[in-house]
Amino acid sequence: MDFEDLIPSPREGRRVPPERGALALDEATALHAAPGTERVAHWLRGTLGAATGLPLAEGREGRAESGIVLRVDPELAPEAYRLAVDGHAVRIDGGSAAGVFWGAQTLRQLLGADAFRRAPVDPARRTWDVPAVVIEDAPRFRWRGLMLDVARHFLPKDGVLRYLDLMAAHKLNVLHFHLTDDQGWRIEIRKYPRLTEVGSWRARTRFGHRASPLWERKPHGGHYTQDDIREIVAYAAERHITVVPEIDVPGHSQAAIAAYPELGNTDVVDTTALSVWDDWGISPNVLAPTDTTLRFYEGVFEEVLELFPSRFVHVGGDECPRDQWRLSATAQARVKELGLAGEEELQAWFTRHFDRWLTARGRRLIGWDEILEGGLAPGAAVSSWRGYAGGVTAARAGHDVVMCPEQQVYLDHRQDAGADEPVPIGYVRTLEDVFRFKPVPPELTPEEARHVLGTQANVWTEVMEDAARVDYQVFPRLAAFAEVAWSALPAPAERDFAGFQRRMTAHYRRLDALGVAYRPPTGPRPWQRRPGVLGRPVDGPPPNR
């Protein structure tokens, strides 16, 4: 495999003499793991060893002049790596174990598409050539994320583990795990068992956008046990991926209210009659701003913190209708008690309560950009989804930001304007559009831009009924997004999309080997279409603001 086919593209790569030379890995190749790299070596044996059939035996001490050599070099930045291949060895140095791991991912690409399989396709093959190159690389952003919504359509644990592998193959390092919403509660909370007994399943599901008349008339549900979550978090950590949990408050909470009616605005609506929502959109049923609700969710977050070591905890905060609060005597009494100007400040008070609660436990609150409304605590961070404006406002106010504007990197948006596109949602966002995405708004000063932690692609699964549909929407665009998040690219108009397409020719073979049901460049395959299922297409170019 040519090193010029790598995705994401490295900062610097060059061949070393002899030109077109290569190092052959074979059954005698040893894997030397210096202190701090043992887990990377374990991963290499489990993946490359399985794909190639090579034993990659543990190297002997003092014999690290040949084979594959892994080392930590504190002179490098934490996620940076240097991969050097000569006639004797593949040497991967990283600023930390994470850097070594990203270098190992590059080695896997250099070995060709068959290195992405789970068993050898040619058992008779005895050697695997690595081109003689030196690659020096480091990521642009420290937050390179994928938001995966498992609340609308549940993705079983094995599917989540698979997506962690796919993220690692693209050098992404944050899984934003959207675990709760109106349509389902997906995480076991032992203190409140009805959250999963009641809240994890719905009686039916609308097929398509909410304008569609079609229904899947069977129960849909599922949840992760706490041991499942521990497994997911540990699996992610071995791949140097942080899992950031999202527990949505105070809106998008009908599943929780269906399980525990006292959480809702009981003086406005009969919450005992509510069920887990079977439709899409924004439910009017939101949490009541009461001490009962605060104590309940403190109990939820106590168990969440035990399961997720992530510094950041996402609390949602988006799309919270305040109509029930306006009608609720209880909510209005709280507004008066706190001396607030209205319902907007009431939501800000709700958010600040959990910001203080999380800060006291050494964590940081992050939420969607609506949490800026009514004032935000100094340490909170913002996921800017309603375009760039929220991120600009947050950064100028000194808040850290993750840029994930809906109009640019929502991968549930359609990939083409053609009639065969399945359940078309939103703006057309092609592979090239994602490749030309600019995460840092140009109006930010250099000081303000330092608050941009990174960027994230979001995958909302209302119209993605199974893993194959998720694959179709995510790939190949996630490869372009990964390059934007990792690589030091020029301005969007100056990027070499033709060169990226050429590299994608090799990358499609890797995705084939991984079993990814991506959208082909020529359009959806017959079984990827959803004829007659209504979506919500939006015409014209998306706003760039």
PDB file of N, CA and C in Angstrom, residues 4-10 109 170 430-436 474-485 487 489 494-508 510-511 521:
ATOM      1  N   GLU A   4       0.977   7.352   0.359  1.00  0.00           N
ATOM      2  CA  GLU A   4       0.199   8.505  -0.085  1.00  0.00           C
ATOM      3  C   GLU A   4      -1.303   8.213  -0.118  1.00  0.00           C
ATOM      4  N   ASP A   5      -1.709   6.997   0.228  1.00  0.00           N
ATOM      5  CA  ASP A   5      -3.124   6.637   0.290  1.00  0.00           C
ATOM      6  C   ASP A   5      -3.692   6.707   1.706  1.00  0.00           C
ATOM      7  N   LEU A   6      -2.952   7.257   2.649  1.00  0.00           N
ATOM      8  CA  LEU A   6      -3.389   7.275   4.039  1.00  0.00           C
ATOM      9  C   LEU A   6      -4.560   8.243   4.246  1.00  0.00           C
ATOM     10  N   ILE A   7      -5.486   7.848   5.106  1.00  0.00           N
ATOM     11  CA  ILE A   7      -6.590   8.705   5.553  1.00  0.00           C
ATOM     12  C   ILE A   7      -6.725   8.528   7.062  1.00  0.00           C
ATOM     13  N   PRO A   8      -6.674   9.631   7.833  1.00  0.00           N
ATOM     14  CA  PRO A   8      -6.424  11.006   7.409  1.00  0.00           C
ATOM     15  C   PRO A   8      -4.979  11.220   6.971  1.00  0.00           C
ATOM     16  N   SER A   9      -4.780  12.247   6.152  1.00  0.00           N
ATOM     17  CA  SER A   9      -3.447  12.496   5.605  1.00  0.00           C
ATOM     18  C   SER A   9      -2.501  12.955   6.710  1.00  0.00           C
ATOM     19  N   PRO A  10      -1.273  12.432   6.733  1.00  0.00           N
ATOM     20  CA  PRO A  10      -0.312  12.828   7.760  1.00  0.00           C
ATOM     21  C   PRO A  10       0.299  14.194   7.469  1.00  0.00           C
ATOM     22  N   GLN A 109      -2.835   0.664   7.898  1.00  0.00           N
ATOM     23  CA  GLN A 109      -3.189   1.126   6.558  1.00  0.00           C
ATOM     24  C   GLN A 109      -2.073   0.821   5.560  1.00  0.00           C
ATOM     25  N   HIS A 170     -10.031   5.621  12.147  1.00  0.00           N
ATOM     26  CA  HIS A 170     -10.005   6.959  11.544  1.00  0.00           C
ATOM     27  C   HIS A 170      -9.390   7.996  12.492  1.00  0.00           C
ATOM     28  N   THR A 430     -22.596  16.476   0.789  1.00  0.00           N
ATOM     29  CA  THR A 430     -21.839  15.470   0.063  1.00  0.00           C
ATOM     30  C   THR A 430     -20.516  15.173   0.760  1.00  0.00           C
ATOM     31  N   LEU A 431     -19.832  14.166   0.245  1.00  0.00           N
ATOM     32  CA  LEU A 431     -18.489  13.863   0.743  1.00  0.00           C
ATOM     33  C   LEU A 431     -17.598  15.085   0.604  1.00  0.00           C
ATOM     34  N   GLU A 432     -17.692  15.785  -0.500  1.00  0.00           N
ATOM     35  CA  GLU A 432     -16.867  16.979  -0.702  1.00  0.00           C
ATOM     36  C   GLU A 432     -17.245  18.087   0.270  1.00  0.00           C
ATOM     37  N   ASP A 433     -18.541  18.251   0.546  1.00  0.00           N
ATOM     38  CA  ASP A 433     -18.961  19.276   1.501  1.00  0.00           C
ATOM     39  C   ASP A 433     -18.324  19.038   2.865  1.00  0.00           C
ATOM     40  N   VAL A 434     -18.348  17.796   3.325  1.00  0.00           N
ATOM     41  CA  VAL A 434     -17.753  17.492   4.629  1.00  0.00           C
ATOM     42  C   VAL A 434     -16.243  17.692   4.570  1.00  0.00           C
ATOM     43  N   PHE A 435     -15.619  17.314   3.456  1.00  0.00           N
ATOM     44  CA  PHE A 435     -14.173  17.493   3.307  1.00  0.00           C
ATOM     45  C   PHE A 435     -13.784  18.969   3.403  1.00  0.00           C
ATOM     46  N   ARG A 436     -14.674  19.854   2.999  1.00  0.00           N
ATOM     47  CA  ARG A 436     -14.370  21.296   3.003  1.00  0.00           C
ATOM     48  C   ARG A 436     -14.918  22.006   4.253  1.00  0.00           C
ATOM     49  N   VAL A 474     -23.258   7.378   7.783  1.00  0.00           N
ATOM     50  CA  VAL A 474     -21.983   7.795   8.363  1.00  0.00           C
ATOM     51  C   VAL A 474     -20.844   7.708   7.347  1.00  0.00           C
ATOM     52  N   PHE A 475     -20.853   6.671   6.540  1.00  0.00           N
ATOM     53  CA  PHE A 475     -19.725   6.435   5.635  1.00  0.00           C
ATOM     54  C   PHE A 475     -20.140   6.602   4.188  1.00  0.00           C
ATOM     55  N   PRO A 476     -19.265   7.183   3.359  1.00  0.00           N
ATOM     56  CA  PRO A 476     -17.848   7.482   3.607  1.00  0.00           C
ATOM     57  C   PRO A 476     -17.575   8.842   4.249  1.00  0.00           C
ATOM     58  N   ARG A 477     -18.637   9.607   4.596  1.00  0.00           N
ATOM     59  CA  ARG A 477     -18.393  10.980   5.035  1.00  0.00           C
ATOM     60  C   ARG A 477     -17.552  11.069   6.302  1.00  0.00           C
ATOM     61  N   LEU A 478     -17.602  10.033   7.162  1.00  0.00           N
ATOM     62  CA  LEU A 478     -16.795  10.093   8.376  1.00  0.00           C
ATOM     63  C   LEU A 478     -15.305  10.116   8.043  1.00  0.00           C
ATOM     64  N   ALA A 479     -14.908   9.509   6.932  1.00  0.00           N
ATOM     65  CA  ALA A 479     -13.502   9.547   6.529  1.00  0.00           C
ATOM     66  C   ALA A 479     -13.078  10.981   6.215  1.00  0.00           C
ATOM     67  N   ALA A 480     -13.945  11.733   5.524  1.00  0.00           N
ATOM     68  CA  ALA A 480     -13.645  13.138   5.235  1.00  0.00           C
ATOM     69  C   ALA A 480     -13.623  13.954   6.514  1.00  0.00           C
ATOM     70  N   PHE A 481     -14.584  13.694   7.402  1.00  0.00           N
ATOM     71  CA  PHE A 481     -14.612  14.416   8.668  1.00  0.00           C
ATOM     72  C   PHE A 481     -13.351  14.132   9.484  1.00  0.00           C
ATOM     73  N   ALA A 482     -12.914  12.877   9.510  1.00  0.00           N
ATOM     74  CA  ALA A 482     -11.710  12.516  10.268  1.00  0.00           C
ATOM     75  C   ALA A 482     -10.501  13.288   9.767  1.00  0.00           C
ATOM     76  N   GLU A 483     -10.426  13.492   8.467  1.00  0.00           N
ATOM     77  CA  GLU A 483      -9.303  14.255   7.922  1.00  0.00           C
ATOM     78  C   GLU A 483      -9.381  15.715   8.368  1.00  0.00           C
ATOM     79  N   VAL A 484     -10.586  16.283   8.381  1.00  0.00           N
ATOM     80  CA  VAL A 484     -10.757  17.654   8.842  1.00  0.00           C
ATOM     81  C   VAL A 484     -10.345  17.777  10.309  1.00  0.00           C
ATOM     82  N   ALA A 485     -10.698  16.788  11.121  1.00  0.00           N
ATOM     83  CA  ALA A 485     -10.420  16.844  12.554  1.00  0.00           C
ATOM     84  C   ALA A 485      -8.951  16.586  12.876  1.00  0.00           C
ATOM     85  N   SER A 487      -6.067  16.415  10.350  1.00  0.00           N
ATOM     86  CA  SER A 487      -4.998  16.914   9.480  1.00  0.00           C
ATOM     87  C   SER A 487      -4.922  18.435   9.459  1.00  0.00           C
ATOM     88  N   LEU A 489      -5.077  21.045   7.329  1.00  0.00           N
ATOM     89  CA  LEU A 489      -5.526  21.294   5.962  1.00  0.00           C
ATOM     90  C   LEU A 489      -5.486  22.781   5.634  1.00  0.00           C
ATOM     91  N   GLU A 494      -9.120  25.639  -0.980  1.00  0.00           N
ATOM     92  CA  GLU A 494      -7.804  25.238  -1.491  1.00  0.00           C
ATOM     93  C   GLU A 494      -7.509  23.757  -1.266  1.00  0.00           C
ATOM     94  N   ARG A 495      -8.420  23.025  -0.672  1.00  0.00           N
ATOM     95  CA  ARG A 495      -8.166  21.612  -0.376  1.00  0.00           C
ATOM     96  C   ARG A 495      -8.266  20.775  -1.645  1.00  0.00           C
ATOM     97  N   ASP A 496      -7.448  19.743  -1.682  1.00  0.00           N
ATOM     98  CA  ASP A 496      -7.335  18.889  -2.876  1.00  0.00           C
ATOM     99  C   ASP A 496      -8.357  17.763  -2.790  1.00  0.00           C
ATOM    100  N   PHE A 497      -9.587  18.049  -3.211  1.00  0.00           N
ATOM    101  CA  PHE A 497     -10.612  17.012  -3.135  1.00  0.00           C
ATOM    102  C   PHE A 497     -10.357  15.897  -4.134  1.00  0.00           C
ATOM    103  N   ALA A 498      -9.805  16.239  -5.308  1.00  0.00           N
ATOM    104  CA  ALA A 498      -9.485  15.189  -6.290  1.00  0.00           C
ATOM    105  C   ALA A 498      -8.481  14.205  -5.698  1.00  0.00           C
ATOM    106  N   GLY A 499      -7.496  14.728  -4.962  1.00  0.00           N
ATOM    107  CA  GLY A 499      -6.532  13.850  -4.308  1.00  0.00           C
ATOM    108  C   GLY A 499      -7.172  13.010  -3.220  1.00  0.00           C
ATOM    109  N   PHE A 500      -8.108  13.605  -2.490  1.00  0.00           N
ATOM    110  CA  PHE A 500      -8.823  12.852  -1.464  1.00  0.00           C
ATOM    111  C   PHE A 500      -9.639  11.735  -2.100  1.00  0.00           C
ATOM    112  N   GLN A 501     -10.310  12.019  -3.211  1.00  0.00           N
ATOM    113  CA  GLN A 501     -11.071  10.975  -3.911  1.00  0.00           C
ATOM    114  C   GLN A 501     -10.159   9.834  -4.342  1.00  0.00           C
ATOM    115  N   ARG A 502      -8.957  10.176  -4.809  1.00  0.00           N
ATOM    116  CA  ARG A 502      -8.011   9.123  -5.200  1.00  0.00           C
ATOM    117  C   ARG A 502      -7.649   8.265  -3.990  1.00  0.00           C
ATOM    118  N   ARG A 503      -7.403   8.908  -2.854  1.00  0.00           N
ATOM    119  CA  ARG A 503      -7.086   8.142  -1.649  1.00  0.00           C
ATOM    120  C   ARG A 503      -8.282   7.316  -1.181  1.00  0.00           C
ATOM    121  N   MET A 504      -9.492   7.826  -1.416  1.00  0.00           N
ATOM    122  CA  MET A 504     -10.688   7.075  -1.029  1.00  0.00           C
ATOM    123  C   MET A 504     -10.824   5.774  -1.818  1.00  0.00           C
ATOM    124  N   THR A 505     -10.271   5.727  -3.013  1.00  0.00           N
ATOM    125  CA  THR A 505     -10.315   4.476  -3.780  1.00  0.00           C
ATOM    126  C   THR A 505      -9.695   3.335  -2.973  1.00  0.00           C
ATOM    127  N   ALA A 506      -8.564   3.633  -2.329  1.00  0.00           N
ATOM    128  CA  ALA A 506      -7.945   2.633  -1.450  1.00  0.00           C
ATOM    129  C   ALA A 506      -8.752   2.451  -0.170  1.00  0.00           C
ATOM    130  N   HIS A 507      -9.331   3.551   0.325  1.00  0.00           N
ATOM    131  CA  HIS A 507     -10.040   3.473   1.605  1.00  0.00           C
ATOM    132  C   HIS A 507     -11.344   2.690   1.492  1.00  0.00           C
ATOM    133  N   TYR A 508     -11.998   2.752   0.335  1.00  0.00           N
ATOM    134  CA  TYR A 508     -13.204   1.946   0.156  1.00  0.00           C
ATOM    135  C   TYR A 508     -12.890   0.460   0.323  1.00  0.00           C
ATOM    136  N   ARG A 510     -10.628  -0.731   2.308  1.00  0.00           N
ATOM    137  CA  ARG A 510     -10.523  -0.957   3.754  1.00  0.00           C
ATOM    138  C   ARG A 510     -11.915  -1.083   4.374  1.00  0.00           C
ATOM    139  N   LEU A 511     -12.822  -0.182   3.975  1.00  0.00           N
ATOM    140  CA  LEU A 511     -14.188  -0.242   4.506  1.00  0.00           C
ATOM    141  C   LEU A 511     -14.881  -1.542   4.107  1.00  0.00           C
ATOM    142  N   PRO A 521     -19.982   5.719  -4.197  1.00  0.00           N
ATOM    143  CA  PRO A 521     -19.901   7.000  -4.902  1.00  0.00           C
ATOM    144  C   PRO A 521     -20.954   7.143  -5.997  1.00  0.00           C
TER     145      PRO A 521
END
